[in-house]
């Protein structure tokens, strides 16, 4: 279906055409008309199916017919879990609204809050935000919601996974009761439906894919390997196949740093991207990857959702994720918008449990391969597809010091959170650490000797 049959005005259609889009995706066909009609919408679709345009285009259409925002007021709010996704949604708003007299801003943690406060002084039509930073701005009276017309929760399931449930509830209590609500998620889990009960009113439900399905446009394969072989195998795959752009997922931040250094030593340009990097470093790495200056972007799961890299040809799971659903979101970075892609996973014997869980989730066995010259010493057990139903996970409790949507405080300048458990020197005679715990610093406050010596247990074995 073409975009001009969905009820969009000419300024928006011209912007869509200038970006090279001609045909709407299934999620866009179903969601856009419902949003334009003013209906609440619950939409579920796997990653890479055009969800962002599915709410951005009709959002701009509806806002183009209203009044201008007052100082510090916003007319629509888009909540999203991560900085990268927030920045990309803002980019879409700017591109699709290029021919409209609308204003938009994006706010998230990890950067200074004062410039964001200044940007909001004149108000804006669209505000894209992560939950924690939005609450910070509200508490400082920098943002007001009495003019709010539309609320969008994007990647709602991911926000629950990251522990934003309480923050979302606080934000909902601040908003006008009369508003249009749009909830976009990868799945309609029980937790999402529980959240939706207090949010949407008689919604139009749109679902274009079964839960946790992987797109047929992504070819999946496993390379069995010993853990220590993985860096060399990855380098060989990159060189042997002449990959010029590959997104690699690492389980840990330190692992991402080590792998990027290893590839650089092999003359393969690579940069890591994760939560300990400043926002400037993350933006620079992503931009370098998109423009082709960097061949390999090594990411933790902070980048599993929301990274929109056009025509990304392949994704590699250097480590399998602990949570099976994250595999679906990782490989969803390729095979987007009708393009084909490939997903490779390097799997060692210790990851057999994770592999079996992933295969159970997606409902099929993944084809295995062995790279010549890298026969593993420790074999990965053969898979047997488990077809039992999977019980849904409970939403996580809110975390303090979370990396995205984070509070301002010590993180407002983009530095990594301070280690709250870090010990400081203690003055002589002090019996407590600065945090108030009873544990002292072993080097400066020696512990008191016990009142009586411990008894030594008598040997019970036979005498020699």
Coordinates of C-alpha atoms in Angstrom, one line a residue:
X1 CA 0.0 0.0 0.0
X2 CA 1.3 3.5 -0.9
X3 CA 1.7 6.2 1.8
X4 CA -0.6 8.6 -0.1
X5 CA -3.6 6.3 0.7
X6 CA -3.1 6.4 4.5
X7 CA -4.5 9.9 5.1
X8 CA -1.2 11.8 5.4
X9 CA -1.0 15.4 4.1
X10 CA 1.2 16.6 1.2
X11 CA 4.1 18.1 3.3
X12 CA 4.6 14.8 5.1
X13 CA 4.2 12.7 1.8
X14 CA 6.9 14.9 0.2
X15 CA 9.3 14.3 3.1
X16 CA 8.6 10.5 2.9
X17 CA 9.2 10.5 -0.9
X18 CA 12.4 12.5 -0.5
X19 CA 13.7 9.8 1.8
X20 CA 13.1 7.1 -0.9
X21 CA 10.1 5.4 0.7
X22 CA 7.2 4.5 -1.5
X23 CA 5.4 1.5 0.1
X24 CA 4.1 1.3 3.7
X25 CA 5.0 -1.7 5.8
X26 CA 2.2 -3.9 7.3
X27 CA 2.6 -2.2 10.7
X28 CA 2.4 1.3 9.1
X29 CA -0.7 0.3 7.0
X30 CA -2.6 -0.7 10.1
X31 CA -1.3 1.9 12.7
X32 CA -1.2 5.1 10.7
X33 CA -4.9 5.5 9.9
X34 CA -5.9 4.5 13.4
X35 CA -3.6 7.1 15.0
X36 CA -4.8 9.8 12.6
X37 CA -8.4 9.1 13.6
X38 CA -7.4 9.8 17.2
X39 CA -7.7 6.2 18.4
X40 CA -5.5 4.8 21.1
X41 CA -3.3 2.1 19.6
X42 CA -1.4 -1.0 20.9
X43 CA 1.0 -2.1 18.2
X44 CA 3.3 -5.2 18.3
X45 CA 5.8 -6.0 15.7
X46 CA 9.3 -7.4 15.6
X47 CA 12.2 -5.0 15.2
X48 CA 13.0 -3.7 11.8
X49 CA 9.4 -3.5 10.5
X50 CA 9.0 0.3 10.5
X51 CA 7.4 0.9 13.9
X52 CA 9.1 4.3 14.3
X53 CA 7.5 5.7 11.2
X54 CA 4.2 3.9 12.2
X55 CA 3.8 6.4 15.0
X56 CA 6.0 9.4 13.9
X57 CA 4.1 10.1 10.7
X58 CA 0.6 10.2 12.1
X59 CA 1.9 12.0 15.2
X60 CA 3.2 14.8 13.0
X61 CA 0.0 14.8 11.0
X62 CA -2.2 15.3 14.1
X63 CA 0.1 17.9 15.6
X64 CA 0.2 20.0 12.4
X65 CA -3.5 20.9 12.9
X66 CA -3.2 22.2 16.5
X67 CA -2.0 25.3 18.4
X68 CA 1.6 26.2 19.3
X69 CA 3.0 25.2 22.6
X70 CA 3.5 27.7 25.4
X71 CA 6.8 28.2 27.2
X72 CA 8.2 24.9 28.7
X73 CA 5.1 23.0 27.5
X74 CA 5.1 20.0 25.2
X75 CA 2.2 18.8 23.0
X76 CA 3.4 15.2 22.5
X77 CA 5.8 13.0 24.5
X78 CA 7.7 10.0 23.2
X79 CA 9.1 7.8 25.9
X80 CA 11.9 5.4 25.0
X81 CA 14.4 3.3 27.0
X82 CA 17.8 4.2 25.6
X83 CA 19.8 7.3 24.5
X84 CA 20.6 5.9 21.0
X85 CA 16.9 5.1 20.3
X86 CA 15.8 8.5 21.6
X87 CA 18.3 10.2 19.3
X88 CA 17.2 8.2 16.3
X89 CA 13.5 8.8 16.9
X90 CA 14.3 12.6 17.1
X91 CA 16.2 12.2 13.8
X92 CA 13.1 10.6 12.2
X93 CA 10.8 13.4 13.6
X94 CA 13.1 16.0 12.1
X95 CA 13.3 14.3 8.7
X96 CA 9.5 13.5 8.4
X97 CA 8.6 16.9 9.7
X98 CA 11.0 18.8 7.4
X99 CA 8.1 20.6 5.6
X100 CA 6.0 21.4 8.7
X101 CA 6.3 24.3 11.2
X102 CA 6.8 22.0 14.2
X103 CA 9.5 22.0 16.8
X104 CA 11.1 19.0 18.5
X105 CA 13.7 18.2 21.1
X106 CA 15.3 15.1 22.6
X107 CA 16.4 14.7 26.2
X108 CA 18.3 11.8 27.9
X109 CA 20.8 11.2 30.7
X110 CA 24.5 11.0 30.4
X111 CA 24.9 14.6 29.2
X112 CA 24.6 18.0 30.9
X113 CA 21.0 18.9 31.8
X114 CA 21.3 22.7 31.5
X115 CA 21.3 22.9 27.6
X116 CA 18.3 20.7 27.6
X117 CA 16.5 23.0 30.0
X118 CA 17.3 26.0 27.8
X119 CA 16.0 24.2 24.7
X120 CA 12.7 23.6 26.5
X121 CA 12.1 27.2 27.5
X122 CA 10.2 28.0 24.3
X123 CA 8.2 24.7 24.5
X124 CA 8.0 22.2 21.7
X125 CA 5.6 20.1 19.7
X126 CA 7.4 16.8 20.1
X127 CA 9.6 15.8 23.1
X128 CA 11.5 12.5 22.8
X129 CA 12.8 11.4 26.3
X130 CA 14.2 8.7 28.4
X131 CA 12.2 8.3 31.7
X132 CA 14.8 9.3 34.3
X133 CA 15.9 12.5 32.6
X134 CA 12.3 13.5 31.9
X135 CA 11.5 13.3 35.7
X136 CA 14.7 15.3 36.5
X137 CA 13.5 18.0 34.1
X138 CA 10.0 18.0 35.5
X139 CA 11.3 18.2 39.1
X140 CA 13.3 21.3 38.1
X141 CA 10.1 22.8 36.5
X142 CA 11.7 22.8 33.0
X143 CA 8.9 20.8 31.4
X144 CA 5.1 21.1 31.8
X145 CA 2.4 18.8 30.5
X146 CA -0.9 20.7 30.7
X147 CA -0.9 21.1 26.8
X148 CA 0.0 17.4 26.2
X149 CA -2.2 15.8 23.5
X150 CA -0.4 12.6 22.6
X151 CA 1.8 10.1 24.6
X152 CA 3.9 7.4 22.9
X153 CA 5.5 4.5 24.8
X154 CA 8.1 3.0 22.4
X155 CA 9.8 -0.3 23.1
X156 CA 7.5 -0.7 26.1
X157 CA 8.7 -4.2 26.8
X158 CA 12.3 -3.1 26.8
X159 CA 11.5 -0.3 29.3
X160 CA 9.9 -2.9 31.6
X161 CA 13.0 -5.2 31.2
X162 CA 15.3 -2.3 32.2
X163 CA 13.3 -1.6 35.4
X164 CA 11.5 1.6 34.3
X165 CA 8.0 0.5 35.5
X166 CA 7.9 2.8 38.5
X167 CA 9.2 5.8 36.5
X168 CA 6.6 5.2 33.8
X169 CA 3.9 5.1 36.4
X170 CA 5.1 8.4 38.0
X171 CA 5.1 10.0 34.6
X172 CA 1.6 8.8 33.7
X173 CA 0.4 10.4 37.0
X174 CA 1.7 13.8 35.8
X175 CA 0.0 13.8 32.4
X176 CA -3.5 15.1 31.6
X177 CA -6.1 12.3 31.7
X178 CA -7.6 13.3 28.3
X179 CA -4.9 12.4 25.7
X180 CA -4.2 10.0 22.9
X181 CA -2.1 7.0 23.9
X182 CA 0.1 4.9 21.6
X183 CA 1.9 1.9 22.9
X184 CA 4.5 0.2 20.7
X185 CA 6.2 -3.1 21.7
X186 CA 7.9 -6.1 20.3
X187 CA 5.3 -8.3 22.0
X188 CA 2.0 -8.2 23.9
X189 CA 3.2 -10.0 27.0
X190 CA 1.2 -10.2 30.2
X191 CA 3.3 -7.4 31.6
X192 CA 2.6 -5.2 28.7
X193 CA -1.1 -5.8 28.9
X194 CA -1.0 -5.1 32.6
X195 CA 0.6 -1.7 31.9
X196 CA -1.8 -1.0 29.1
X197 CA -4.9 -1.5 31.4
X198 CA -4.0 1.8 33.1
X199 CA -3.0 3.5 29.9
X200 CA -5.0 3.0 26.8
X201 CA -8.7 3.4 26.3
X202 CA -10.5 1.0 23.9
X203 CA -7.4 0.6 21.8
X204 CA -6.9 -0.6 18.2
X205 CA -4.7 -3.6 18.5
X206 CA -2.2 -4.2 15.7
X207 CA 0.1 -7.2 15.6
X208 CA 1.9 -8.3 12.5
X209 CA 4.2 -11.0 13.8
X210 CA 4.0 -13.9 16.4
X211 CA 5.8 -13.2 19.7
X212 CA 9.6 -13.4 19.6
X213 CA 9.7 -14.5 16.0
X214 CA 12.7 -13.8 13.8
X215 CA 12.3 -12.4 10.4
X216 CA 12.7 -14.8 7.4
X217 CA 14.9 -12.2 5.8
X218 CA 17.7 -13.0 8.3
X219 CA 19.8 -16.1 7.7
X220 CA 21.0 -17.5 11.0
X221 CA 24.0 -19.8 11.6
X222 CA 26.2 -21.0 14.5
X223 CA 29.9 -21.5 14.5
X224 CA 31.0 -23.8 17.2
X225 CA 34.3 -22.8 18.9
X226 CA 36.3 -22.9 22.1
X227 CA 36.1 -19.7 24.1
X228 CA 39.7 -18.7 23.4
X229 CA 39.3 -19.2 19.7
X230 CA 36.5 -16.7 19.3
X231 CA 38.5 -13.5 18.6
X232 CA 40.6 -15.3 15.9
X233 CA 37.5 -16.9 14.3
X234 CA 35.8 -13.5 14.2
X235 CA 38.8 -11.9 12.6
X236 CA 39.0 -14.7 10.0
X237 CA 35.3 -14.4 9.1
X238 CA 35.7 -10.6 8.6
X239 CA 38.8 -11.0 6.4
X240 CA 37.7 -14.1 4.6
X241 CA 34.3 -12.7 3.6
X242 CA 35.6 -9.1 3.2
X243 CA 33.0 -7.7 5.6
X244 CA 33.0 -3.9 5.5
X245 CA 30.3 -3.4 8.1
X246 CA 29.5 -5.8 11.0
X247 CA 27.8 -5.2 14.3
X248 CA 29.3 -7.5 17.0
X249 CA 27.6 -8.2 20.4
X250 CA 29.7 -8.8 23.5
X251 CA 28.3 -9.9 26.9
X252 CA 30.4 -7.4 28.9
X253 CA 31.8 -3.9 28.6
X254 CA 35.4 -5.1 29.3
X255 CA 34.9 -7.8 26.7
X256 CA 33.8 -5.3 24.1
X257 CA 36.9 -3.2 24.8
X258 CA 39.2 -6.2 24.6
X259 CA 37.7 -7.4 21.4
X260 CA 37.9 -4.0 19.7
X261 CA 41.6 -3.8 20.7
X262 CA 42.2 -7.3 19.3
X263 CA 40.6 -6.4 16.0
X264 CA 42.5 -3.1 15.7
X265 CA 45.8 -5.0 16.2
X266 CA 44.8 -7.1 13.2
X267 CA 44.3 -3.9 11.1
X268 CA 40.5 -4.2 11.3
X269 CA 39.1 -0.9 12.3
X270 CA 36.8 -1.3 15.4
X271 CA 35.3 0.7 18.2
X272 CA 33.3 -0.4 21.3
X273 CA 30.0 1.1 22.3
X274 CA 28.5 0.5 25.8
X275 CA 27.2 2.2 28.9
X276 CA 30.7 3.2 30.3
X277 CA 31.4 5.3 27.3
X278 CA 30.4 9.0 27.4
X279 CA 27.5 10.1 25.2
X280 CA 30.0 11.9 22.9
X281 CA 32.1 8.7 22.4
X282 CA 29.0 6.6 21.7
X283 CA 27.7 9.1 19.2
X284 CA 31.2 9.3 17.5
X285 CA 31.5 5.5 17.3
X286 CA 28.0 5.0 15.9
X287 CA 28.5 7.8 13.3
X288 CA 31.9 6.3 12.2
X289 CA 30.2 2.9 11.8
X290 CA 27.3 4.3 9.8
X291 CA 29.6 6.3 7.4
X292 CA 32.0 3.3 6.9
X293 CA 35.0 4.7 8.7
X294 CA 34.7 1.9 11.2
X295 CA 34.2 -1.7 9.9
X296 CA 33.3 -3.2 13.3
X297 CA 31.1 -1.9 16.1
X298 CA 31.5 -4.0 19.2
X299 CA 28.4 -3.4 21.4
X300 CA 26.8 -4.6 24.6
X301 CA 23.1 -5.1 24.7
X302 CA 22.6 -1.4 25.2
X303 CA 22.6 -1.2 21.4
X304 CA 20.4 -4.3 20.9
X305 CA 17.3 -2.1 20.5
X306 CA 16.8 0.9 18.4
X307 CA 19.9 1.1 16.3
X308 CA 18.7 1.9 12.8
X309 CA 21.6 1.2 10.5
X310 CA 20.4 1.1 6.9
X311 CA 21.2 -2.1 5.0
X312 CA 23.4 -3.5 7.8
X313 CA 24.5 -6.8 6.1
X314 CA 25.5 -8.9 9.1
X315 CA 25.4 -9.2 12.9
X316 CA 27.6 -11.4 15.0
X317 CA 26.9 -12.7 18.5
X318 CA 30.4 -13.0 19.9
X319 CA 28.8 -14.1 23.2
X320 CA 25.2 -15.4 23.4
X321 CA 22.9 -13.3 25.6
X322 CA 21.7 -14.7 28.9
X323 CA 18.1 -13.6 28.1
X324 CA 16.9 -15.4 25.0
X325 CA 14.6 -12.5 23.9
X326 CA 17.7 -10.3 23.5
X327 CA 18.9 -12.6 20.7
X328 CA 15.8 -11.7 18.7
X329 CA 16.5 -8.0 19.2
X330 CA 20.2 -8.3 18.4
X331 CA 19.8 -10.1 15.1
X332 CA 16.9 -7.7 14.3
X333 CA 19.5 -5.0 13.6
X334 CA 19.9 -6.7 10.2
X335 CA 17.2 -7.8 7.7
X336 CA 15.3 -4.5 8.1
X337 CA 12.9 -2.8 5.8
X338 CA 12.8 -5.6 3.3
X339 CA 16.5 -6.1 3.1
X340 CA 18.2 -9.5 3.6
X341 CA 20.8 -10.0 6.3
X342 CA 22.9 -12.6 8.1
X343 CA 23.3 -13.4 11.8
X344 CA 26.3 -15.4 13.0
X345 CA 26.7 -16.7 16.6
X346 CA 30.1 -18.0 18.0
X347 CA 29.1 -20.6 20.5
X348 CA 31.3 -22.5 23.0
X349 CA 30.5 -25.5 25.2
X350 CA 29.7 -23.3 28.2
X351 CA 26.9 -21.6 26.2
X352 CA 25.0 -24.7 25.2
X353 CA 22.2 -23.8 27.7
X354 CA 21.8 -20.3 26.2
X355 CA 21.8 -21.8 22.6
X356 CA 19.1 -24.4 23.6
X357 CA 16.9 -21.6 25.1
X358 CA 17.2 -19.4 22.0
X359 CA 16.2 -22.3 19.8
X360 CA 13.3 -23.1 22.0
X361 CA 12.2 -19.4 21.9
X362 CA 12.4 -19.0 18.1
X363 CA 10.9 -22.5 17.5
X364 CA 13.7 -24.0 15.3
X365 CA 17.2 -25.3 15.4
X366 CA 20.0 -23.1 14.0
X367 CA 22.3 -24.6 11.4
X368 CA 25.8 -25.3 12.8
X369 CA 29.2 -24.8 11.1
X370 CA 32.8 -25.4 12.0
X371 CA 35.5 -23.0 10.6
X372 CA 38.4 -24.7 9.0
X373 CA 41.4 -24.7 11.3
X374 CA 39.4 -24.1 14.4
X375 CA 38.1 -27.4 15.5
X376 CA 36.9 -27.0 19.1
X377 CA 38.4 -29.2 21.9
X378 CA 35.2 -29.0 23.9
X379 CA 32.3 -30.0 21.8
X380 CA 28.9 -28.2 22.0
X381 CA 26.2 -30.8 22.8
X382 CA 23.7 -31.5 20.0
X383 CA 20.5 -29.5 20.2
X384 CA 17.0 -31.1 20.7
X385 CA 14.2 -28.6 20.2
X386 CA 12.2 -28.1 23.3
X387 CA 8.5 -27.3 22.4
X388 CA 7.2 -26.8 25.9
X389 CA 5.4 -23.4 26.5
X390 CA 7.6 -20.7 27.9
X391 CA 6.5 -18.9 31.1
X392 CA 6.7 -15.1 30.8
X393 CA 9.2 -13.2 33.0
X394 CA 8.1 -10.8 35.7
X395 CA 9.0 -7.1 35.2
X396 CA 12.2 -6.1 36.8
X397 CA 12.2 -3.7 39.8
X398 CA 13.6 -0.2 39.1
X399 CA 17.4 0.0 39.4
X400 CA 19.3 3.0 40.7
X401 CA 22.1 4.3 38.6
X402 CA 20.8 2.8 35.4
X403 CA 22.7 3.8 32.3
X404 CA 19.8 5.0 30.1
X405 CA 17.0 7.4 31.1
X406 CA 19.2 7.9 34.2
X407 CA 19.0 10.7 36.7
X408 CA 21.2 13.7 36.5
X409 CA 23.4 14.0 39.6
X410 CA 26.9 12.7 39.1
X411 CA 26.1 11.4 35.7
X412 CA 24.9 14.7 34.2
X413 CA 28.2 15.4 32.5
X414 CA 28.3 12.1 30.8
X415 CA 30.6 10.3 33.2
X416 CA 30.0 6.7 34.3
X417 CA 28.2 6.3 37.6
X418 CA 30.4 6.5 40.7
X419 CA 30.9 3.2 42.5
X420 CA 28.8 3.5 45.6
X421 CA 30.7 0.6 47.2
X422 CA 34.1 2.2 46.8
X423 CA 35.9 2.5 50.1
X424 CA 37.5 5.7 51.2
X425 CA 40.3 6.2 53.8
X426 CA 39.1 6.3 57.4
X427 CA 40.4 8.6 60.0
X428 CA 42.1 6.9 63.0
X429 CA 39.5 5.8 65.5
X430 CA 36.7 5.8 63.1
X431 CA 34.7 2.6 63.3
X432 CA 32.4 3.1 60.3
X433 CA 32.9 3.6 56.6
X434 CA 31.6 6.8 55.0
X435 CA 28.5 5.0 53.9
X436 CA 27.6 4.2 57.5
X437 CA 28.2 0.5 57.3
X438 CA 30.0 -1.2 60.1
X439 CA 32.7 -2.5 57.9
X440 CA 35.9 -0.4 58.3
X441 CA 38.9 -0.1 55.9
X442 CA 41.1 -3.0 56.6
X443 CA 44.3 -1.0 55.8
X444 CA 43.6 1.9 58.2
X445 CA 41.3 0.5 60.9
X446 CA 42.4 -2.8 62.2
X447 CA 39.7 -5.1 63.4
X448 CA 39.4 -5.9 67.1
X449 CA 40.7 -9.2 68.2
X450 CA 38.1 -11.7 69.3
X451 CA 37.6 -12.2 73.1
X452 CA 38.5 -15.8 73.1
X453 CA 40.5 -18.0 70.7
X454 CA 38.8 -20.3 68.4
X455 CA 38.8 -24.0 69.2
X456 CA 40.8 -26.1 66.8
X457 CA 38.8 -29.1 65.6
X458 CA 40.3 -32.4 66.5
X459 CA 41.4 -34.6 63.6
X460 CA 38.9 -37.3 62.9
X461 CA 40.9 -39.4 60.4
X462 CA 43.0 -42.4 61.3
X463 CA 46.4 -41.8 63.0
X464 CA 49.4 -42.2 60.8

